[in-house]
Amino acid sequence: QVQLVESGGGLVQAGGSLRLSCAASGRTFSRYVMAWFRQAPWKEREFVAGISRSGGSTYSIDSVKGRFTISRDNAKNTVYLQMNSLKPEDTAVYYCAASPVTLGIPTSRRGYISWGQGTQVTVSS
């Protein structure tokens, strides 16, 4: 399995931007569909955005469309989440995850076999 380490979280005012990064170990990064999930206090962990192995296809939830962009650089074994126009309701711990599926982008936690430790994003009003 691939090991994942997130970075880039922090405290930002509403309307601001952050860029999360997730670095993966190993030489098989390009074989994995990658995704970002988030978990707010007292809530279930939810899918935010996912990207295909080649980076040619992405999917995100409606609440972040037009504000968040997922991308990947397979040469650097890294996946990114650019977050713009942040809102207080985006406050959560953000996790990256890797899935071995060969078709589609899973939106369920069960589809992912490797997880990072998480990075805190706090948006103040």
PDB file of C-alpha atoms in Angstrom:
ATOM      1  CA  GLN A   1       0.000   0.000   0.000  1.00  0.00           C
ATOM      2  CA  VAL A   2       0.994   3.600  -0.481  1.00  0.00           C
ATOM      3  CA  GLN A   3       1.794   5.845   2.493  1.00  0.00           C
ATOM      4  CA  LEU A   4       0.265   9.330   2.454  1.00  0.00           C
ATOM      5  CA  VAL A   5       1.244  12.542   4.238  1.00  0.00           C
ATOM      6  CA  GLU A   6      -0.891  15.696   4.033  1.00  0.00           C
ATOM      7  CA  SER A   7       0.249  19.273   4.519  1.00  0.00           C
ATOM      8  CA  GLY A   8      -0.981  22.803   3.918  1.00  0.00           C
ATOM      9  CA  GLY A   9      -3.782  23.146   6.417  1.00  0.00           C
ATOM     10  CA  GLY A  10      -4.189  26.144   8.681  1.00  0.00           C
ATOM     11  CA  LEU A  11      -6.351  29.020   9.840  1.00  0.00           C
ATOM     12  CA  VAL A  12      -7.818  31.353   7.213  1.00  0.00           C
ATOM     13  CA  GLN A  13     -10.539  33.961   7.105  1.00  0.00           C
ATOM     14  CA  ALA A  14     -13.723  33.392   5.168  1.00  0.00           C
ATOM     15  CA  GLY A  15     -13.163  34.130   1.501  1.00  0.00           C
ATOM     16  CA  GLY A  16      -9.526  33.131   1.686  1.00  0.00           C
ATOM     17  CA  SER A  17      -7.622  30.293   0.031  1.00  0.00           C
ATOM     18  CA  LEU A  18      -5.513  27.322   1.013  1.00  0.00           C
ATOM     19  CA  ARG A  19      -3.725  24.651  -0.976  1.00  0.00           C
ATOM     20  CA  LEU A  20      -3.476  21.200   0.518  1.00  0.00           C
ATOM     21  CA  SER A  21      -0.835  18.739  -0.624  1.00  0.00           C
ATOM     22  CA  CYS A  22      -0.627  14.995  -0.144  1.00  0.00           C
ATOM     23  CA  ALA A  23       2.703  13.298  -0.769  1.00  0.00           C
ATOM     24  CA  ALA A  24       2.738   9.582  -1.459  1.00  0.00           C
ATOM     25  CA  SER A  25       5.555   7.127  -0.985  1.00  0.00           C
ATOM     26  CA  GLY A  26       6.485   4.411  -3.444  1.00  0.00           C
ATOM     27  CA  ARG A  27       6.634   4.133  -7.205  1.00  0.00           C
ATOM     28  CA  THR A  28       3.044   3.036  -7.804  1.00  0.00           C
ATOM     29  CA  PHE A  29       1.288   6.341  -7.130  1.00  0.00           C
ATOM     30  CA  SER A  30      -0.080   6.567 -10.666  1.00  0.00           C
ATOM     31  CA  ARG A  31      -1.941   3.272 -10.173  1.00  0.00           C
ATOM     32  CA  TYR A  32      -4.229   4.803  -7.557  1.00  0.00           C
ATOM     33  CA  VAL A  33      -7.333   6.903  -7.795  1.00  0.00           C
ATOM     34  CA  MET A  34      -6.848   9.683  -5.256  1.00  0.00           C
ATOM     35  CA  ALA A  35      -9.378  11.621  -3.232  1.00  0.00           C
ATOM     36  CA  TRP A  36      -9.828  14.152  -0.482  1.00  0.00           C
ATOM     37  CA  PHE A  37     -12.260  13.579   2.371  1.00  0.00           C
ATOM     38  CA  ARG A  38     -13.070  15.804   5.316  1.00  0.00           C
ATOM     39  CA  GLN A  39     -14.478  15.333   8.778  1.00  0.00           C
ATOM     40  CA  ALA A  40     -15.989  18.138  10.811  1.00  0.00           C
ATOM     41  CA  PRO A  41     -16.593  17.818  14.559  1.00  0.00           C
ATOM     42  CA  TRP A  42     -19.517  15.530  15.355  1.00  0.00           C
ATOM     43  CA  LYS A  43     -19.970  14.633  11.693  1.00  0.00           C
ATOM     44  CA  GLU A  44     -19.214  11.660   9.479  1.00  0.00           C
ATOM     45  CA  ARG A  45     -16.178  11.737   7.214  1.00  0.00           C
ATOM     46  CA  GLU A  46     -17.356  12.835   3.780  1.00  0.00           C
ATOM     47  CA  PHE A  47     -15.981  12.645   0.271  1.00  0.00           C
ATOM     48  CA  VAL A  48     -14.941  16.048  -1.120  1.00  0.00           C
ATOM     49  CA  ALA A  49     -13.215  15.444  -4.448  1.00  0.00           C
ATOM     50  CA  GLY A  50     -11.531  12.665  -6.377  1.00  0.00           C
ATOM     51  CA  ILE A  51      -9.237  12.331  -9.385  1.00  0.00           C
ATOM     52  CA  SER A  52      -8.558   9.484 -11.768  1.00  0.00           C
ATOM     53  CA  ARG A  53      -5.187   7.776 -12.081  1.00  0.00           C
ATOM     54  CA  SER A  54      -4.147   9.818 -15.082  1.00  0.00           C
ATOM     55  CA  GLY A  55      -5.652  13.032 -13.768  1.00  0.00           C
ATOM     56  CA  GLY A  56      -7.938  13.274 -16.773  1.00  0.00           C
ATOM     57  CA  SER A  57     -11.152  12.912 -14.797  1.00  0.00           C
ATOM     58  CA  THR A  58     -12.278  14.548 -11.568  1.00  0.00           C
ATOM     59  CA  TYR A  59     -15.408  14.592  -9.451  1.00  0.00           C
ATOM     60  CA  SER A  60     -16.392  16.792  -6.525  1.00  0.00           C
ATOM     61  CA  ILE A  61     -19.396  17.318  -4.329  1.00  0.00           C
ATOM     62  CA  ASP A  62     -21.810  20.104  -5.150  1.00  0.00           C
ATOM     63  CA  SER A  63     -20.959  22.218  -2.111  1.00  0.00           C
ATOM     64  CA  VAL A  64     -17.359  22.736  -3.290  1.00  0.00           C
ATOM     65  CA  LYS A  65     -17.830  22.888  -7.057  1.00  0.00           C
ATOM     66  CA  GLY A  66     -16.461  26.115  -8.456  1.00  0.00           C
ATOM     67  CA  ARG A  67     -14.398  26.695  -5.294  1.00  0.00           C
ATOM     68  CA  PHE A  68     -12.188  23.602  -4.841  1.00  0.00           C
ATOM     69  CA  THR A  69      -9.965  22.006  -7.490  1.00  0.00           C
ATOM     70  CA  ILE A  70      -8.269  18.647  -7.183  1.00  0.00           C
ATOM     71  CA  SER A  71      -5.169  17.907  -9.250  1.00  0.00           C
ATOM     72  CA  ARG A  72      -2.225  15.533  -9.238  1.00  0.00           C
ATOM     73  CA  ASP A  73       1.359  15.388 -10.389  1.00  0.00           C
ATOM     74  CA  ASN A  74       2.324  11.752 -10.928  1.00  0.00           C
ATOM     75  CA  ALA A  75       5.971  12.681 -11.463  1.00  0.00           C
ATOM     76  CA  LYS A  76       6.016  14.141  -7.942  1.00  0.00           C
ATOM     77  CA  ASN A  77       3.743  11.517  -6.356  1.00  0.00           C
ATOM     78  CA  THR A  78       1.545  14.314  -5.075  1.00  0.00           C
ATOM     79  CA  VAL A  79      -2.143  15.201  -5.122  1.00  0.00           C
ATOM     80  CA  TYR A  80      -3.398  18.697  -4.395  1.00  0.00           C
ATOM     81  CA  LEU A  81      -6.586  20.379  -3.286  1.00  0.00           C
ATOM     82  CA  GLN A  82      -6.785  24.070  -4.125  1.00  0.00           C
ATOM     83  CA  MET A  83      -9.476  25.638  -1.967  1.00  0.00           C
ATOM     84  CA  ASN A  84     -10.758  29.115  -2.807  1.00  0.00           C
ATOM     85  CA  SER A  85     -13.603  31.231  -1.412  1.00  0.00           C
ATOM     86  CA  LEU A  86     -13.469  29.265   1.816  1.00  0.00           C
ATOM     87  CA  LYS A  87     -16.470  29.284   4.119  1.00  0.00           C
ATOM     88  CA  PRO A  88     -16.736  28.562   7.855  1.00  0.00           C
ATOM     89  CA  GLU A  89     -18.623  25.368   6.995  1.00  0.00           C
ATOM     90  CA  ASP A  90     -15.474  24.097   5.243  1.00  0.00           C
ATOM     91  CA  THR A  91     -13.806  23.817   8.658  1.00  0.00           C
ATOM     92  CA  ALA A  92     -12.732  20.196   9.130  1.00  0.00           C
ATOM     93  CA  VAL A  93      -9.827  17.803   9.214  1.00  0.00           C
ATOM     94  CA  TYR A  94      -8.974  16.993   5.608  1.00  0.00           C
ATOM     95  CA  TYR A  95      -7.666  13.551   4.644  1.00  0.00           C
ATOM     96  CA  CYS A  96      -6.258  12.257   1.401  1.00  0.00           C
ATOM     97  CA  ALA A  97      -6.911   8.682   0.420  1.00  0.00           C
ATOM     98  CA  ALA A  98      -5.864   6.188  -2.242  1.00  0.00           C
ATOM     99  CA  SER A  99      -8.053   3.661  -4.037  1.00  0.00           C
ATOM    100  CA  PRO A 100      -6.916   0.742  -6.216  1.00  0.00           C
ATOM    101  CA  VAL A 101     -10.061   0.703  -8.355  1.00  0.00           C
ATOM    102  CA  THR A 102      -9.530   0.603 -12.101  1.00  0.00           C
ATOM    103  CA  LEU A 103     -12.809   2.219 -13.099  1.00  0.00           C
ATOM    104  CA  GLY A 104     -14.492   5.338 -11.776  1.00  0.00           C
ATOM    105  CA  ILE A 105     -13.894   7.415  -8.658  1.00  0.00           C
ATOM    106  CA  PRO A 106     -15.328   5.915  -5.469  1.00  0.00           C
ATOM    107  CA  THR A 107     -17.136   8.313  -3.149  1.00  0.00           C
ATOM    108  CA  SER A 108     -17.446   5.887  -0.246  1.00  0.00           C
ATOM    109  CA  ARG A 109     -14.756   5.462   2.403  1.00  0.00           C
ATOM    110  CA  ARG A 110     -14.920   1.726   1.760  1.00  0.00           C
ATOM    111  CA  GLY A 111     -13.369   2.240  -1.656  1.00  0.00           C
ATOM    112  CA  TYR A 112     -10.088   3.502  -0.214  1.00  0.00           C
ATOM    113  CA  ILE A 113      -7.309   1.426   1.294  1.00  0.00           C
ATOM    114  CA  SER A 114      -4.723   4.021   2.352  1.00  0.00           C
ATOM    115  CA  TRP A 115      -5.248   7.197   4.353  1.00  0.00           C
ATOM    116  CA  GLY A 116      -3.125  10.090   5.506  1.00  0.00           C
ATOM    117  CA  GLN A 117      -3.081  11.375   9.068  1.00  0.00           C
ATOM    118  CA  GLY A 118      -5.152  14.456   8.226  1.00  0.00           C
ATOM    119  CA  THR A 119      -4.560  18.192   8.239  1.00  0.00           C
ATOM    120  CA  GLN A 120      -6.739  20.732  10.035  1.00  0.00           C
ATOM    121  CA  VAL A 121      -8.443  23.492   8.057  1.00  0.00           C
ATOM    122  CA  THR A 122     -10.154  26.205  10.087  1.00  0.00           C
ATOM    123  CA  VAL A 123     -12.109  29.002   8.418  1.00  0.00           C
ATOM    124  CA  SER A 124     -13.058  31.946  10.614  1.00  0.00           C
ATOM    125  CA  SER A 125     -16.062  34.152   9.913  1.00  0.00           C
TER     126      SER A 125
END
